[in-house]
mmCIF file of C-alpha atoms in Angstrom:
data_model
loop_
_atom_site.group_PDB
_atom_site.id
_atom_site.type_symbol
_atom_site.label_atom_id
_atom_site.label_comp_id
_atom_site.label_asym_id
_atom_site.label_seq_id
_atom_site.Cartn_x
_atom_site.Cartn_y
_atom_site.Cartn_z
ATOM 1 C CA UNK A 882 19.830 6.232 19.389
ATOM 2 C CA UNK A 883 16.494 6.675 18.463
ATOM 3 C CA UNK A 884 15.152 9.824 17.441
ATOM 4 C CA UNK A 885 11.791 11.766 17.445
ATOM 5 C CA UNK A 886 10.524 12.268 14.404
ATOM 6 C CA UNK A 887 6.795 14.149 13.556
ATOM 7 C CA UNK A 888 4.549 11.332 13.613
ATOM 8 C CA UNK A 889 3.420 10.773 9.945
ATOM 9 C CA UNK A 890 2.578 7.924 7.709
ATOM 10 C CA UNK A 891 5.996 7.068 6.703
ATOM 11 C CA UNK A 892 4.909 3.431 4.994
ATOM 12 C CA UNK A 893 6.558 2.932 2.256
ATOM 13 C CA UNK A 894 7.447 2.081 -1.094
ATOM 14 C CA UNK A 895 3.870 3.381 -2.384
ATOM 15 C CA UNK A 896 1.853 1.369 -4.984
ATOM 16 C CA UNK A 897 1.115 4.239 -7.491
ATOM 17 C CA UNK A 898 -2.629 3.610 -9.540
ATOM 18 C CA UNK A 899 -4.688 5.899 -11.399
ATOM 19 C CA UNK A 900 -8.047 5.484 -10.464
ATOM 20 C CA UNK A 901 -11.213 5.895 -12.771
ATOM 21 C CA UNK A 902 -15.058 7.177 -12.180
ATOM 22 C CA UNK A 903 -17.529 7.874 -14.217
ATOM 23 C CA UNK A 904 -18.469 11.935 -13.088
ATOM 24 C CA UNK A 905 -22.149 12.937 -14.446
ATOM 25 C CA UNK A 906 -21.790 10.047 -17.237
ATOM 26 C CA UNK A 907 -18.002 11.070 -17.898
ATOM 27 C CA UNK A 908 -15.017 9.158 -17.661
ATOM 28 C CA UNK A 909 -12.304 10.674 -15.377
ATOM 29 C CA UNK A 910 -8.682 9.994 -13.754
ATOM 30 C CA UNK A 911 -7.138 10.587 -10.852
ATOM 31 C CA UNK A 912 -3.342 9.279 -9.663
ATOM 32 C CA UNK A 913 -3.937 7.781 -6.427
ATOM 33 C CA UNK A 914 -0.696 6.749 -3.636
ATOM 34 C CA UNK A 915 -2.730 5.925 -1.224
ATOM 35 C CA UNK A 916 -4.182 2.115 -2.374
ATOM 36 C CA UNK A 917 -3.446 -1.623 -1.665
ATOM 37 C CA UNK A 918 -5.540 -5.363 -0.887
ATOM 38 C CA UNK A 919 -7.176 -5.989 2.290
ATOM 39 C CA UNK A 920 -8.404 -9.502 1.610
ATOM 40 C CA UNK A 921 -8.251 -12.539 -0.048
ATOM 41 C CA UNK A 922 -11.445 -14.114 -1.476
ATOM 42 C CA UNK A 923 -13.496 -12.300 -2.239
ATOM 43 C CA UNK A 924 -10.799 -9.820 -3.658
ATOM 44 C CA UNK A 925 -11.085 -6.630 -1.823
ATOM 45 C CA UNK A 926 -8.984 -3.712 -2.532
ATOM 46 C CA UNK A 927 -8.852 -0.327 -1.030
ATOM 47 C CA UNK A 928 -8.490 3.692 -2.025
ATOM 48 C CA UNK A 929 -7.946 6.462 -0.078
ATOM 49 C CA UNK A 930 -9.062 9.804 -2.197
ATOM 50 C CA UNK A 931 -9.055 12.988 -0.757
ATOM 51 C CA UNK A 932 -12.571 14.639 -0.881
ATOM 52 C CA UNK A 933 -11.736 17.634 -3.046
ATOM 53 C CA UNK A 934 -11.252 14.813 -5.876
ATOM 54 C CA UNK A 935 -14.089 15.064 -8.659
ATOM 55 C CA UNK A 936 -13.789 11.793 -8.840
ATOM 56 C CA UNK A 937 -15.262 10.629 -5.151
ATOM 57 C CA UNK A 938 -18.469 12.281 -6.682
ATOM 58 C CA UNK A 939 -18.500 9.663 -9.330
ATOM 59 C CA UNK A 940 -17.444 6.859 -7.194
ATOM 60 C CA UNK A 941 -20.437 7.710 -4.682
ATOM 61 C CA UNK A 942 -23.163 8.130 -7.502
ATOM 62 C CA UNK A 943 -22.480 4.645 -9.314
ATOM 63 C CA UNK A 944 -20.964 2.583 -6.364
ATOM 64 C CA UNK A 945 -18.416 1.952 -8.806
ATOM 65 C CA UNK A 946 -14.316 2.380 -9.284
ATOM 66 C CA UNK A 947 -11.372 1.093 -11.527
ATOM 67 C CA UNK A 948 -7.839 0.827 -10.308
ATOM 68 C CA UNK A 949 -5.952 1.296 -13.462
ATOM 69 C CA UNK A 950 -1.785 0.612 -12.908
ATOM 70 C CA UNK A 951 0.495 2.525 -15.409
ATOM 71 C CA UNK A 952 4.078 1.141 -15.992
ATOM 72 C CA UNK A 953 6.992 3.372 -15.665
ATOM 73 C CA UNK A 954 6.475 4.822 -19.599
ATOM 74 C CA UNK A 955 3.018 6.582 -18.267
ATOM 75 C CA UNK A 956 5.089 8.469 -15.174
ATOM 76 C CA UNK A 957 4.829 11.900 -16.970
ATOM 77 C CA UNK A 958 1.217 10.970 -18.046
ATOM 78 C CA UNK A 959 0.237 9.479 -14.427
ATOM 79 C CA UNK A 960 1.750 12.671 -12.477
ATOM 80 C CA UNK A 961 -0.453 14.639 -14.698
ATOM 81 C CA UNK A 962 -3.365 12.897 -14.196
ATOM 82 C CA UNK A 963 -2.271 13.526 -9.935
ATOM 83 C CA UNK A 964 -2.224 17.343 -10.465
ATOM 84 C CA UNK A 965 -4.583 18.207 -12.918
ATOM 85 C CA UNK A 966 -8.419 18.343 -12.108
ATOM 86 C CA UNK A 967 -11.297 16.677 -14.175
ATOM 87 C CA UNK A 968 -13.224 19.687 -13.432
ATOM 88 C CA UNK A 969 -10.928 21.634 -15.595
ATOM 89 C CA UNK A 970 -9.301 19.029 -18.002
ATOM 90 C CA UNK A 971 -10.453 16.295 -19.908
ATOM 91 C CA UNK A 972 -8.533 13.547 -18.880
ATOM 92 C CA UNK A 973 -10.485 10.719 -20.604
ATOM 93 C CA UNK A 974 -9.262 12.251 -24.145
ATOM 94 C CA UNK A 975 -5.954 11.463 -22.526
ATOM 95 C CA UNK A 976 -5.924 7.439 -22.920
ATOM 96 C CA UNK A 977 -8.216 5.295 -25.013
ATOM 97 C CA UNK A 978 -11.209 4.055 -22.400
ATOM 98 C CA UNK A 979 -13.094 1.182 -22.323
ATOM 99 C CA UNK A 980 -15.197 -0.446 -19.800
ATOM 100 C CA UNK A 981 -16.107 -3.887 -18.340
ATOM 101 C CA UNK A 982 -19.093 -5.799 -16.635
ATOM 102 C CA UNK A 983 -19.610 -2.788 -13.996
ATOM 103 C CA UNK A 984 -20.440 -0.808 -17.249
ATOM 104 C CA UNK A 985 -19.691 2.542 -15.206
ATOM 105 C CA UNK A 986 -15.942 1.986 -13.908
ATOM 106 C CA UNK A 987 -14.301 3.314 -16.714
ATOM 107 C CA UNK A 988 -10.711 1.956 -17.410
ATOM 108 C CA UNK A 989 -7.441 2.476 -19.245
ATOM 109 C CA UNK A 990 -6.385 0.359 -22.408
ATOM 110 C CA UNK A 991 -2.270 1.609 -21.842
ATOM 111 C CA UNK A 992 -2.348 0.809 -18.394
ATOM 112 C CA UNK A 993 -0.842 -3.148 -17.796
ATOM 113 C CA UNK A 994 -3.599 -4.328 -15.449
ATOM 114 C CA UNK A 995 -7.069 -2.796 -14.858
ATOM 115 C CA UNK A 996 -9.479 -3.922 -12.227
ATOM 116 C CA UNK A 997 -13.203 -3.168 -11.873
ATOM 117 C CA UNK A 998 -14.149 -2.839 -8.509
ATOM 118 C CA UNK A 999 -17.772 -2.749 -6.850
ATOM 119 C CA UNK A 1000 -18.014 -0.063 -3.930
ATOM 120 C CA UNK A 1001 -18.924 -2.598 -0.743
ATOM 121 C CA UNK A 1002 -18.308 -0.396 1.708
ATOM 122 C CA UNK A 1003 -16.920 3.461 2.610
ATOM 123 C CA UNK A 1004 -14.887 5.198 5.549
ATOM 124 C CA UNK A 1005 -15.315 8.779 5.705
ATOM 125 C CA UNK A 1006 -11.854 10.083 8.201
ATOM 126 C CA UNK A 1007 -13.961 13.234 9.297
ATOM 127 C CA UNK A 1008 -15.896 10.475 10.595
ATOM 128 C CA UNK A 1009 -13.241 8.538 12.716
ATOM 129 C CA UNK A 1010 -10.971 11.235 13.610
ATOM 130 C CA UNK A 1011 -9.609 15.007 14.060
ATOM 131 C CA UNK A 1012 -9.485 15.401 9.892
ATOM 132 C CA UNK A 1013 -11.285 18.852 8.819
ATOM 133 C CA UNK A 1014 -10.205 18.034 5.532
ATOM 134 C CA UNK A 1015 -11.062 14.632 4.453
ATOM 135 C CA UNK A 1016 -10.336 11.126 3.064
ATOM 136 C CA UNK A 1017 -13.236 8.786 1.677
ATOM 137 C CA UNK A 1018 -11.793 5.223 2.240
ATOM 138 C CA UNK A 1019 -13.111 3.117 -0.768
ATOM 139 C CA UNK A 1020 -13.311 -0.479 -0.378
ATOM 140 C CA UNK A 1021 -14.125 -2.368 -3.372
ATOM 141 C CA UNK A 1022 -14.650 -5.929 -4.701
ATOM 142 C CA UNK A 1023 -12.849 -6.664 -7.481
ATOM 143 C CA UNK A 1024 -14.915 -7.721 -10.098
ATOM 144 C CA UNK A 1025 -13.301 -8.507 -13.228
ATOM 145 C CA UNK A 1026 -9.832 -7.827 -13.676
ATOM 146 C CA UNK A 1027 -7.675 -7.543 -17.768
ATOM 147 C CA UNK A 1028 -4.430 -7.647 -18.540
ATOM 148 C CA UNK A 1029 -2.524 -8.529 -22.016
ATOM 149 C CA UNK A 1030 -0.940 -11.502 -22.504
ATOM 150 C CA UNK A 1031 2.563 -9.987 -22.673
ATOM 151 C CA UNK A 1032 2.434 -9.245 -19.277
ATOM 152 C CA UNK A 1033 1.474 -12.611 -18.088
ATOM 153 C CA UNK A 1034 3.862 -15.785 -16.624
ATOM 154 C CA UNK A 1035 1.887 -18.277 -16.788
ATOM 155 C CA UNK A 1036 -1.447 -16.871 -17.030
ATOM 156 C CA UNK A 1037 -0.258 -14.365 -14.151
ATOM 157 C CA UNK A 1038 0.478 -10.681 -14.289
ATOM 158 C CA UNK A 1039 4.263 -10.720 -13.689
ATOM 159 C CA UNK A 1040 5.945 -7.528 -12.171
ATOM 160 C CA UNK A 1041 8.869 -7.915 -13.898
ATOM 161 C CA UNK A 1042 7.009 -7.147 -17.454
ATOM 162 C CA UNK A 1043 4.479 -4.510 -16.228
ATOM 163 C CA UNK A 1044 7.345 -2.409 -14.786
ATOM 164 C CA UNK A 1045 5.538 -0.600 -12.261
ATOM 165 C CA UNK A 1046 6.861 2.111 -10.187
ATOM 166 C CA UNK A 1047 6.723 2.928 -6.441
ATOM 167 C CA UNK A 1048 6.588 5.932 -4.582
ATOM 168 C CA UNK A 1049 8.677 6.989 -1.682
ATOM 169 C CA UNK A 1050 10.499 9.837 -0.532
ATOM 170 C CA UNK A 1051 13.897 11.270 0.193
ATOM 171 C CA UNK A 1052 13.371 13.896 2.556
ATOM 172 C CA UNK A 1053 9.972 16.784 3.155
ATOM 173 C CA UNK A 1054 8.094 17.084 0.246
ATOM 174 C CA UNK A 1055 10.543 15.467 -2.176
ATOM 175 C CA UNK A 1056 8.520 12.693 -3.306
ATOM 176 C CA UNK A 1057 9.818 10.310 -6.273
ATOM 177 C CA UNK A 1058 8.401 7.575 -8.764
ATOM 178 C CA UNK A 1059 10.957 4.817 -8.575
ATOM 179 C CA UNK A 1060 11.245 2.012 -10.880
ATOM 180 C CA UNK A 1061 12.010 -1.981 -8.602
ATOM 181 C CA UNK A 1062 15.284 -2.794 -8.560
ATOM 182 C CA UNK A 1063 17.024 -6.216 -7.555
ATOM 183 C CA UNK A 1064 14.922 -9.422 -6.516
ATOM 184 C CA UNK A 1065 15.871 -9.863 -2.556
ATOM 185 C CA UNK A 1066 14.474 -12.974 -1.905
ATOM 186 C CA UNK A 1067 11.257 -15.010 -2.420
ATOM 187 C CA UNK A 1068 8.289 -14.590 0.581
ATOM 188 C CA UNK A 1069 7.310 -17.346 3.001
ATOM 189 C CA UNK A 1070 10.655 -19.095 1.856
ATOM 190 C CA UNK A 1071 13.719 -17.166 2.831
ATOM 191 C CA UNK A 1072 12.721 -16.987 6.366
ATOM 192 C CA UNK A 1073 13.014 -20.853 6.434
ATOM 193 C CA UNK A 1074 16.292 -20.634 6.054
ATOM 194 C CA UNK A 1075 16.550 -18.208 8.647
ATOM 195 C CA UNK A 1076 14.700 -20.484 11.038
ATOM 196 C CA UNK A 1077 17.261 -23.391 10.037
ATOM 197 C CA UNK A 1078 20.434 -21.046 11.007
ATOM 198 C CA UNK A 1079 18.744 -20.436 14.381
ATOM 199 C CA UNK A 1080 17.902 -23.946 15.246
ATOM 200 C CA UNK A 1081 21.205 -25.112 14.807
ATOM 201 C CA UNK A 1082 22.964 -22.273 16.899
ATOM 202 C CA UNK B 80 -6.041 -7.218 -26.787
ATOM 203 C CA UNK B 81 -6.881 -7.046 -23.077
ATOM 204 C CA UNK B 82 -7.288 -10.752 -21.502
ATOM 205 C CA UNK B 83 -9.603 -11.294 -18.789
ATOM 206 C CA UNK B 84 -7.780 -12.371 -16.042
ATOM 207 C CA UNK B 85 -9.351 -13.678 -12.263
ATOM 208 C CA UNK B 86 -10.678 -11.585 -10.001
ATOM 209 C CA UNK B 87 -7.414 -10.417 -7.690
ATOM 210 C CA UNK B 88 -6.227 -7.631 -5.665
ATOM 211 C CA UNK B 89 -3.376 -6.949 -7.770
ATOM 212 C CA UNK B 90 -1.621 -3.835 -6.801
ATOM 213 C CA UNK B 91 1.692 -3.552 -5.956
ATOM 214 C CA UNK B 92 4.654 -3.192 -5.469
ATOM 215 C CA UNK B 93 3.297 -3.204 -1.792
ATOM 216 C CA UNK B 94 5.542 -2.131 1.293
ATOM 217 C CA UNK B 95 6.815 -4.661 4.030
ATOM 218 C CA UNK B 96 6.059 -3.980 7.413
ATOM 219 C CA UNK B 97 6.764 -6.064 10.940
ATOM 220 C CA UNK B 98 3.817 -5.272 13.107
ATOM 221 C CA UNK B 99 4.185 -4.912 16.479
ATOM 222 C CA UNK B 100 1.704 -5.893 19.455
ATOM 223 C CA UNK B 101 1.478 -7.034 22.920
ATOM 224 C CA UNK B 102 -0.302 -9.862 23.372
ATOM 225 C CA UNK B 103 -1.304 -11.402 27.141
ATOM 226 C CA UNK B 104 1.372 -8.941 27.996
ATOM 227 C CA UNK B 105 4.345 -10.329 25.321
ATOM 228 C CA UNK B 106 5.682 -8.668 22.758
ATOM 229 C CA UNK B 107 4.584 -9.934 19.483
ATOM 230 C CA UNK B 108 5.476 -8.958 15.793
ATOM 231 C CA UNK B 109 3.992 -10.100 12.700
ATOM 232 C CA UNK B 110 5.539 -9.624 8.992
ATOM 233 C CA UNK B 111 2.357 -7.764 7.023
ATOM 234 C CA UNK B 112 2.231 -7.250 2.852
ATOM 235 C CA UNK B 113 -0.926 -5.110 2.990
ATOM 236 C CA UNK B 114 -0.656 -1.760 4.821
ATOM 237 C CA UNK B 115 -0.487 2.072 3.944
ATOM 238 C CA UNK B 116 -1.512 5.345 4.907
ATOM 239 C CA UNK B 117 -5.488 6.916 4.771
ATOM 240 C CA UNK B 118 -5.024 10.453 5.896
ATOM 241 C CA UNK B 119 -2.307 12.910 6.298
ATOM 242 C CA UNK B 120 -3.918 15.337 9.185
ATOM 243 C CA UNK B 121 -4.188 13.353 11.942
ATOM 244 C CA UNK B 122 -1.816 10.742 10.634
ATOM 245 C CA UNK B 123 -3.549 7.340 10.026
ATOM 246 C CA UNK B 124 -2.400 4.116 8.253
ATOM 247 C CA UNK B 125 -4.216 0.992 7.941
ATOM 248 C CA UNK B 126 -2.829 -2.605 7.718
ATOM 249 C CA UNK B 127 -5.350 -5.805 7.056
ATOM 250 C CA UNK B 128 -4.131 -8.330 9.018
ATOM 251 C CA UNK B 129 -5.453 -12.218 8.698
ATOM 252 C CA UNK B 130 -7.906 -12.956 12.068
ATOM 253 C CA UNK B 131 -6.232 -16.066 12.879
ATOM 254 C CA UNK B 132 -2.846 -14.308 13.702
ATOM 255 C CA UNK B 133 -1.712 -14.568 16.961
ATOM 256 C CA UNK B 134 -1.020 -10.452 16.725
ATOM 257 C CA UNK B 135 -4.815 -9.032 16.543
ATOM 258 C CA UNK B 136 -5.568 -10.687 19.950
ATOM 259 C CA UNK B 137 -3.203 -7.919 21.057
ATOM 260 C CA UNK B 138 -4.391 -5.163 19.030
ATOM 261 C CA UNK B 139 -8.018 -5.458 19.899
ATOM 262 C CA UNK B 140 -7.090 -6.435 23.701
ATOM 263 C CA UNK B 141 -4.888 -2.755 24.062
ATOM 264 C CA UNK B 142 -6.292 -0.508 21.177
ATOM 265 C CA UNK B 143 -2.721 -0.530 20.108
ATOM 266 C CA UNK B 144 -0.340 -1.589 17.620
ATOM 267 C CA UNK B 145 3.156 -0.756 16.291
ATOM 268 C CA UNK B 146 4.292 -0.395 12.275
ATOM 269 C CA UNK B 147 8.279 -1.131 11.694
ATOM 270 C CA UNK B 148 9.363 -1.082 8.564
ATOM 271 C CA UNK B 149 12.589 -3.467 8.058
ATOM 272 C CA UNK B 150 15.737 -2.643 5.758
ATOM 273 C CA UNK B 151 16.433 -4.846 2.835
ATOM 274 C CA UNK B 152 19.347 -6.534 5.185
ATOM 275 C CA UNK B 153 16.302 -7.705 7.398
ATOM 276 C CA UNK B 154 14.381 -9.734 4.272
ATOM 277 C CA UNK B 155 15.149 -12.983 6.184
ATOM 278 C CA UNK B 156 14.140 -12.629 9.203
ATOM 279 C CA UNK B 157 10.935 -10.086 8.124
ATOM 280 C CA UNK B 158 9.793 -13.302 6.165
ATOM 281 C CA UNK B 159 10.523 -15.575 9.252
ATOM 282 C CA UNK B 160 8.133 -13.695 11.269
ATOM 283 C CA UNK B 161 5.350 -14.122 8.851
ATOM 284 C CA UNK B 162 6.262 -17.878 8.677
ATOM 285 C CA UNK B 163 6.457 -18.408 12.293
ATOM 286 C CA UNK B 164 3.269 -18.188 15.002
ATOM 287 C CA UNK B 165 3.882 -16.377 18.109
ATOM 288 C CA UNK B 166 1.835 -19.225 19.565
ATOM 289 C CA UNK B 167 4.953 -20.944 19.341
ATOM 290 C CA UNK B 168 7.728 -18.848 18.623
ATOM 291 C CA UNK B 169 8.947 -15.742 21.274
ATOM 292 C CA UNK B 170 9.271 -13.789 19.009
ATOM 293 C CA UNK B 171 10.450 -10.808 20.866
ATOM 294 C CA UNK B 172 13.668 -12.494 21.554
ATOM 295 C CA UNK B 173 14.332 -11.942 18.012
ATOM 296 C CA UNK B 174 14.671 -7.899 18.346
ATOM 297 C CA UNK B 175 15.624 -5.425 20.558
ATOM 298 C CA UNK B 176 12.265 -4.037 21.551
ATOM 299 C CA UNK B 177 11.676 -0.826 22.877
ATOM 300 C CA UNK B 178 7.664 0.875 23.992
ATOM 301 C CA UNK B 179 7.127 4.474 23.677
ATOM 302 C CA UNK B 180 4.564 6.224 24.781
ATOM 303 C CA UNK B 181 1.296 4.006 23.994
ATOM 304 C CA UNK B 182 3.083 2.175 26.496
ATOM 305 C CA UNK B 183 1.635 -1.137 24.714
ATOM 306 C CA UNK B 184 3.243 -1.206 21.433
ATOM 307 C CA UNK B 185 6.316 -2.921 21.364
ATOM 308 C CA UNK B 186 8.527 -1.771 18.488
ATOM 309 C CA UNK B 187 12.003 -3.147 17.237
ATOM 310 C CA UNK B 188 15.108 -1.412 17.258
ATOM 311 C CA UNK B 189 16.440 -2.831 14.563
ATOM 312 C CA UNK B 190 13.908 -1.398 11.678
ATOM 313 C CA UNK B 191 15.128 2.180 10.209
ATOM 314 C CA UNK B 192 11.310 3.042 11.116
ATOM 315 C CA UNK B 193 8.863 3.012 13.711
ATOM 316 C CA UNK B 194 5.432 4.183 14.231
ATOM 317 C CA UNK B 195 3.102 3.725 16.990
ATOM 318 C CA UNK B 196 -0.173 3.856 16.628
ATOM 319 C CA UNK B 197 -3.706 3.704 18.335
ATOM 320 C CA UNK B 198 -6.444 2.047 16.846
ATOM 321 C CA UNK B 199 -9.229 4.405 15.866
ATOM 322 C CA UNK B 200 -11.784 2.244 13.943
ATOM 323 C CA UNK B 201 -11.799 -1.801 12.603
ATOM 324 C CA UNK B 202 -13.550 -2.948 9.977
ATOM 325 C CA UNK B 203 -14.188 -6.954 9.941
ATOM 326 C CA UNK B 204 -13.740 -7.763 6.013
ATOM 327 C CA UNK B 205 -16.735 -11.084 7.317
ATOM 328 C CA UNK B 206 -18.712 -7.750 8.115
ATOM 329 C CA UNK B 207 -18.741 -5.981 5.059
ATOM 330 C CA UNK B 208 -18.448 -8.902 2.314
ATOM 331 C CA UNK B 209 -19.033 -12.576 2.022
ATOM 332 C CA UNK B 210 -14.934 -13.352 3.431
ATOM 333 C CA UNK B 211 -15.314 -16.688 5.546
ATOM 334 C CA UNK B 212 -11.598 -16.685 6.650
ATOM 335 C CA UNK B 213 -11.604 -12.807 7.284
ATOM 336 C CA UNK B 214 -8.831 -9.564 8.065
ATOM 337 C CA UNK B 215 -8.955 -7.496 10.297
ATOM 338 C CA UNK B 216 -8.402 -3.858 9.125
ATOM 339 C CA UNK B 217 -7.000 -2.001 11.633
ATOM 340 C CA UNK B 218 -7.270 2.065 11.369
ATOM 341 C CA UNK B 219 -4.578 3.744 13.305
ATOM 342 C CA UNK B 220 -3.368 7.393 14.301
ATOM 343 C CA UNK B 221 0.183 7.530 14.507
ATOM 344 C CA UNK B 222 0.880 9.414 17.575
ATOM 345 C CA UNK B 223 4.574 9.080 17.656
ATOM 346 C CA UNK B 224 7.422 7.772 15.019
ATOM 347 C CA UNK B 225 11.077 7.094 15.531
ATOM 348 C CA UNK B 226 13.763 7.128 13.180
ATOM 349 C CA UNK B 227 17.634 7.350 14.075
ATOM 350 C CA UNK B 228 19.728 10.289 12.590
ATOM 351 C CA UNK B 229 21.933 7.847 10.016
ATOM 352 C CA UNK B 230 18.513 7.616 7.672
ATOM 353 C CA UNK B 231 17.628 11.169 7.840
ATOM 354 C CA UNK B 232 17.841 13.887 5.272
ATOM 355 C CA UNK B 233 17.195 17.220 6.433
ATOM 356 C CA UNK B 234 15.358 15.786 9.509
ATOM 357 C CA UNK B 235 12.823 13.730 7.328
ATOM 358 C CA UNK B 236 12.914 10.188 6.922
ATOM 359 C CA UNK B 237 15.204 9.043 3.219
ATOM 360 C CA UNK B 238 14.077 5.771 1.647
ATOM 361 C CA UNK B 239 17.560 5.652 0.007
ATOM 362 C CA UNK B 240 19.589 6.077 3.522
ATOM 363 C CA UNK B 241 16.374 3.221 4.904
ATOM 364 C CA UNK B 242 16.352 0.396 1.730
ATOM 365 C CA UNK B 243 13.053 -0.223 2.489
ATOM 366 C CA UNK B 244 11.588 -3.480 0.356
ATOM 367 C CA UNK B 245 8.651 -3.872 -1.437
ATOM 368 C CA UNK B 246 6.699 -7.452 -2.359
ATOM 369 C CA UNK B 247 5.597 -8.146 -5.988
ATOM 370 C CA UNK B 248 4.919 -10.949 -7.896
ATOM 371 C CA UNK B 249 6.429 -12.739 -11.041
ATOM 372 C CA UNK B 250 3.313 -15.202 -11.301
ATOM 373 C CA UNK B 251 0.487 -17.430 -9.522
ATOM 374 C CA UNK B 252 2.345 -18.130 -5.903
ATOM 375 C CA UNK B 253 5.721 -16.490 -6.967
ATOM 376 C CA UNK B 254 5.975 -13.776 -4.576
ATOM 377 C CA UNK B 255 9.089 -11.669 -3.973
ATOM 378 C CA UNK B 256 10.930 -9.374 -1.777
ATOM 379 C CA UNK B 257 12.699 -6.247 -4.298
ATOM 380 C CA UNK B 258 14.743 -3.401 -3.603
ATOM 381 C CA UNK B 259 14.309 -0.178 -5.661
ATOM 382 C CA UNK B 260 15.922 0.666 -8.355
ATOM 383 C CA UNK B 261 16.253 3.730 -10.327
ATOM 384 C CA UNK B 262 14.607 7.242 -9.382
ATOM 385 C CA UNK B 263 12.111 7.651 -12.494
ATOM 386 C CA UNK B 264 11.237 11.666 -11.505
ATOM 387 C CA UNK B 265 9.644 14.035 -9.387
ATOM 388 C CA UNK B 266 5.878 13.550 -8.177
ATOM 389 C CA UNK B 267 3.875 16.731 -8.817
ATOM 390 C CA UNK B 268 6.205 17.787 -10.918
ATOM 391 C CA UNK B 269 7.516 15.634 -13.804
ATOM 392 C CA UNK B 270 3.251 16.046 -14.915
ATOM 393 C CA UNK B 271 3.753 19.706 -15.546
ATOM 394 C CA UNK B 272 6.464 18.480 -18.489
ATOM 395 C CA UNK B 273 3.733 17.000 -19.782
ATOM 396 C CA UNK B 274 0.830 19.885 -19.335
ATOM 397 C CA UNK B 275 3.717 21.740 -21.427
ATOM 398 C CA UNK B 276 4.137 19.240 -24.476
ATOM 399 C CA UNK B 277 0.371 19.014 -24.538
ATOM 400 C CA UNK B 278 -0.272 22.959 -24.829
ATOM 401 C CA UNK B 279 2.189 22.771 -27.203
ATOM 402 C CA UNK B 280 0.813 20.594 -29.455
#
């Protein structure tokens, strides 16, 4: 039996990414859980910042972003960088910075992969719906992406070396960082095997 | 030494989600690795969805689409249904599928969550950058969710009671399906340890 439950966006396990801006020619964080792809080639990505953030000022003014993703050593650093505000706190003193080829996406040396994305595009949600207080929607093209070679199979960033974390919760407004746990299965193969047990029932 | 690595969309670990349309009047479902949530109040999520599924027909033909997210003990036949084309393959004879009230998005049983959801804006990824084989990124409210009592906690939704999975990569093409593993701390919270060690210093 199915219940009713409050509608809500209940997707879930979270990427978790600290995002970087450059506000009035300052470098600045912000943790981010709302983030992911949306296509291929080019690379796009998306952000979804709420519009109190200093940083959407800085992503507006230079049409430019970095998604920065910390591994499960920077939780107590990352969470900080989630509730403290860059219009009080320094948070660029907090890691050592450096930027790429967008020259004003300023990213984060400790963090395992770093992307430097090119604003293409921006949904406002007071825009396309009810919202009084508001999202801006960030879609960017990756343009140049680092990571060290530690953290790379085969010239690819490997999850099981970066040791991200997810976020997802247990119940109203408990909200945990998890680390991954056990491999399941491998994508666009396990469901072949599925489709062999069905055609010979 | 940071490596420069090619241009990607790497963030993860992203949620797994079966989506959920009618199309010419069938019930449809697609497996999708890049979705999420854009705004808390009204409730909207996004997924980016590849335009030559079968599924988007739907969406665009009834403004409507469903999100279910499948339990780890679903991982084979999640991936078979984004292996398999509902050209070909019913596959709503693969779930038990229940409508609520959209009326026209068909949601499984089966999956510990569901969300239906009307489709408030689209944004053509061809549109806004130079994509030839293009997603469709589908904004939707969530106007009602489901969830049965067994993966509740205190009436809210409890990713350890619903094993969600989440899809990550090892290298180039080497894409998995994980469970999570250990709780790493509190969100808004374990940050304030920090804020404390740093005034401390």
């Amino acid at each position: 039996m199915k219940n009713k439950i409050p509608p809500g966006g209940y997707i879930g396990p979270a990427p978790v990414v600290l995002v970087g801006a450059n506000v009035k020619g300052k470098a600045n964080f912000t943790a981010i859980g709302w983030s992911g792809a949306v296509e291929h080639f080019p690379p796009l990505v998306y952000i979804s910042s709420n519009q109190i953030h200093h940083n959407n000022v800085g992503i507006k003014e230079n049409q430019t972003f970095s998604i920065n993703i910390p591994s499960e050593e920077m939780a107590e650093i990352t969470d900080y960088c989630g509730i403290a505000s860059g219009r009080k706190v320094d948070k660029a003193s907090l890691f050592d910075v450096f930027y790429g080829e967008l020259e004003t996406a300023p990213m984060i040396h400790e963090a395992p992969i770093n992307m430097e994305c090119k604003v293409i595009h921006i949904v406002d949600t007071t825009e396309i719906s009810s919202a009084k207080h508001g999202h801006d929607i960030f879609i960017g093209e990756v343009i140049q992406a680092y990571c060290e070679e530690k953290y790379l199979t085969n010239g690819a960033p490997d999850i099981t070396k970066m040791k991200f974390m997810a976020l997802a919760s247990t119940e109203k407004n408990k909200l945990f960082y998890w680390g991954l746990g056990e491999q399941i299965g491998r994508a666009f193969n396990i469901g072949l095997k599925y489709r062999k047990t069905r055609k010979g029932s």
